[in-house]
Amino acid sequence: MSEPTRRPPSGAATLRADKTAAIAEAVLDELAEHGYGRLSMEAVAKRAGVGKSALYRRWPSKQRMVIAVVSEPTVALADPPDTGSLRGDVLAALHAVADWLTHPRFSRILPDLIAEAQRDDELRRALALRIGEPRRARMIGVLDRAVERGELPPDLDRELALDLLGGLVYWRVSARGAALEPGYFERAADMALRALDARPRRA
Amino acid sequence: MSEPTRRPPSGAATLRADKTAAIAEAVLDELAEHGYGRLSMEAVAKRAGVGKSALYRRWPSKQRMVIAVVSEPTVALADPPDTGSLRGDVLAALHAVADWLTHPRFSRILPDLIAEAQRDDELRRALALRIGEPRRARMIGVLDRAVERGELPPDLDRELALDLLGGLVYWRVSARGAALEPGYFERAADMALRALDARPRRA
């Protein structure tokens, strides 16, 4: 998976896009190698080959920088295709979570940010607002389409359903560090469909 | 939740139990405050009011010390009661995971160790061997009892079932930092029973 080229924030037309992209790469590399707690603006600037002022012209703080850089590809990775069936959409969602949690850099970055968020309420809120909620909003659209097709009950607990789709793969891959054996996705999708009380599509 | 008093490892009869307990408390406090990556033997010794040699007489390395200290209460917390019904056992398991992930210290320690394990293969293996597997073995006993009672299909995918029970609460509490609203456990248990393809108990 490659990250799209980052663009400067709107209203900052004088910021060079190539520098922004280089800084974003450096942030992701530093996060993956050292984690949020040990990430310094100095190290990012040095790695990106820019001065520290180039960072502060773009983001007022380390936290804002990290959230901006991480949220863009992370939210994009959650963009679910509309396969036309709940089972297809659930399979796609499970694969997307697995791709994200086995990605060379994000496999380290996400668990690290979750750990830091337990000690830092402001970071926790920023992660929820800028990453968790946009990702969940997209997935709620998937569930709503299935409700419309009659494949899911209208009173589905959407929060629990989304916890299931994220947590199932997270627990296997990140918390346990265990393998996704052949047939995993098929069996996980079957379990998820039962959990969600899915029924055959209306003709 | 309080942690049981720790005992010196077997064959180390000359180690004072009160010192071991003080060190264990210091390890948990340092882990919760600063995380595994920034934990130093010096800081633990100072906090426990002992010399560094007192640590090394008990454990040969920081990793062995941390795993030993964390595994005891963590595995104990997973000791599931036998309520006599699958629904009762699932409710108890979900509550146990939630207690663990909202515990003042473990709420920070577990996500931090998961994050570190993504960068440190030896730590990942030690966590799986000393914490993950003993916890899972206890929960597999719960599922096997339900299979014997006819409440679960014999070909249940036990690995997936356990991922579900752990991951559901982890995603809500630790990854999202979201609340467990009233009725959460009842609804989560209902979802888990559907996911596991549970059926009424044989008369």
Coordinates of C-alpha atoms in Angstrom, one line a residue, chain B residues 8-9 17 24 28 40 43 55 66 68 96 110 115 120 137-138 141 150 162 171 189 193:
Chain B
P8 CA 9.9 -15.3 45.0
P9 CA 10.5 -17.8 42.2
A17 CA 8.9 -11.9 49.7
A24 CA 6.6 -5.8 41.5
L28 CA 3.7 -1.9 37.5
S40 CA 14.8 1.4 33.5
A43 CA 14.0 3.7 38.2
L55 CA 16.3 -6.9 40.8
V66 CA 8.3 -7.3 33.3
A68 CA 7.0 -12.2 35.3
A96 CA -13.3 -9.7 33.2
L110 CA -1.5 -3.8 28.2
A115 CA 2.7 -1.6 21.0
D120 CA 10.3 -6.5 19.5
A137 CA -6.3 -22.0 27.7
R138 CA -8.6 -21.1 30.6
G141 CA -12.1 -24.7 28.9
G150 CA -24.7 -29.0 23.7
L162 CA -11.6 -16.1 21.7
W171 CA -11.7 -2.2 20.5
A189 CA -23.2 -11.2 25.1
L193 CA -23.8 -15.9 21.4

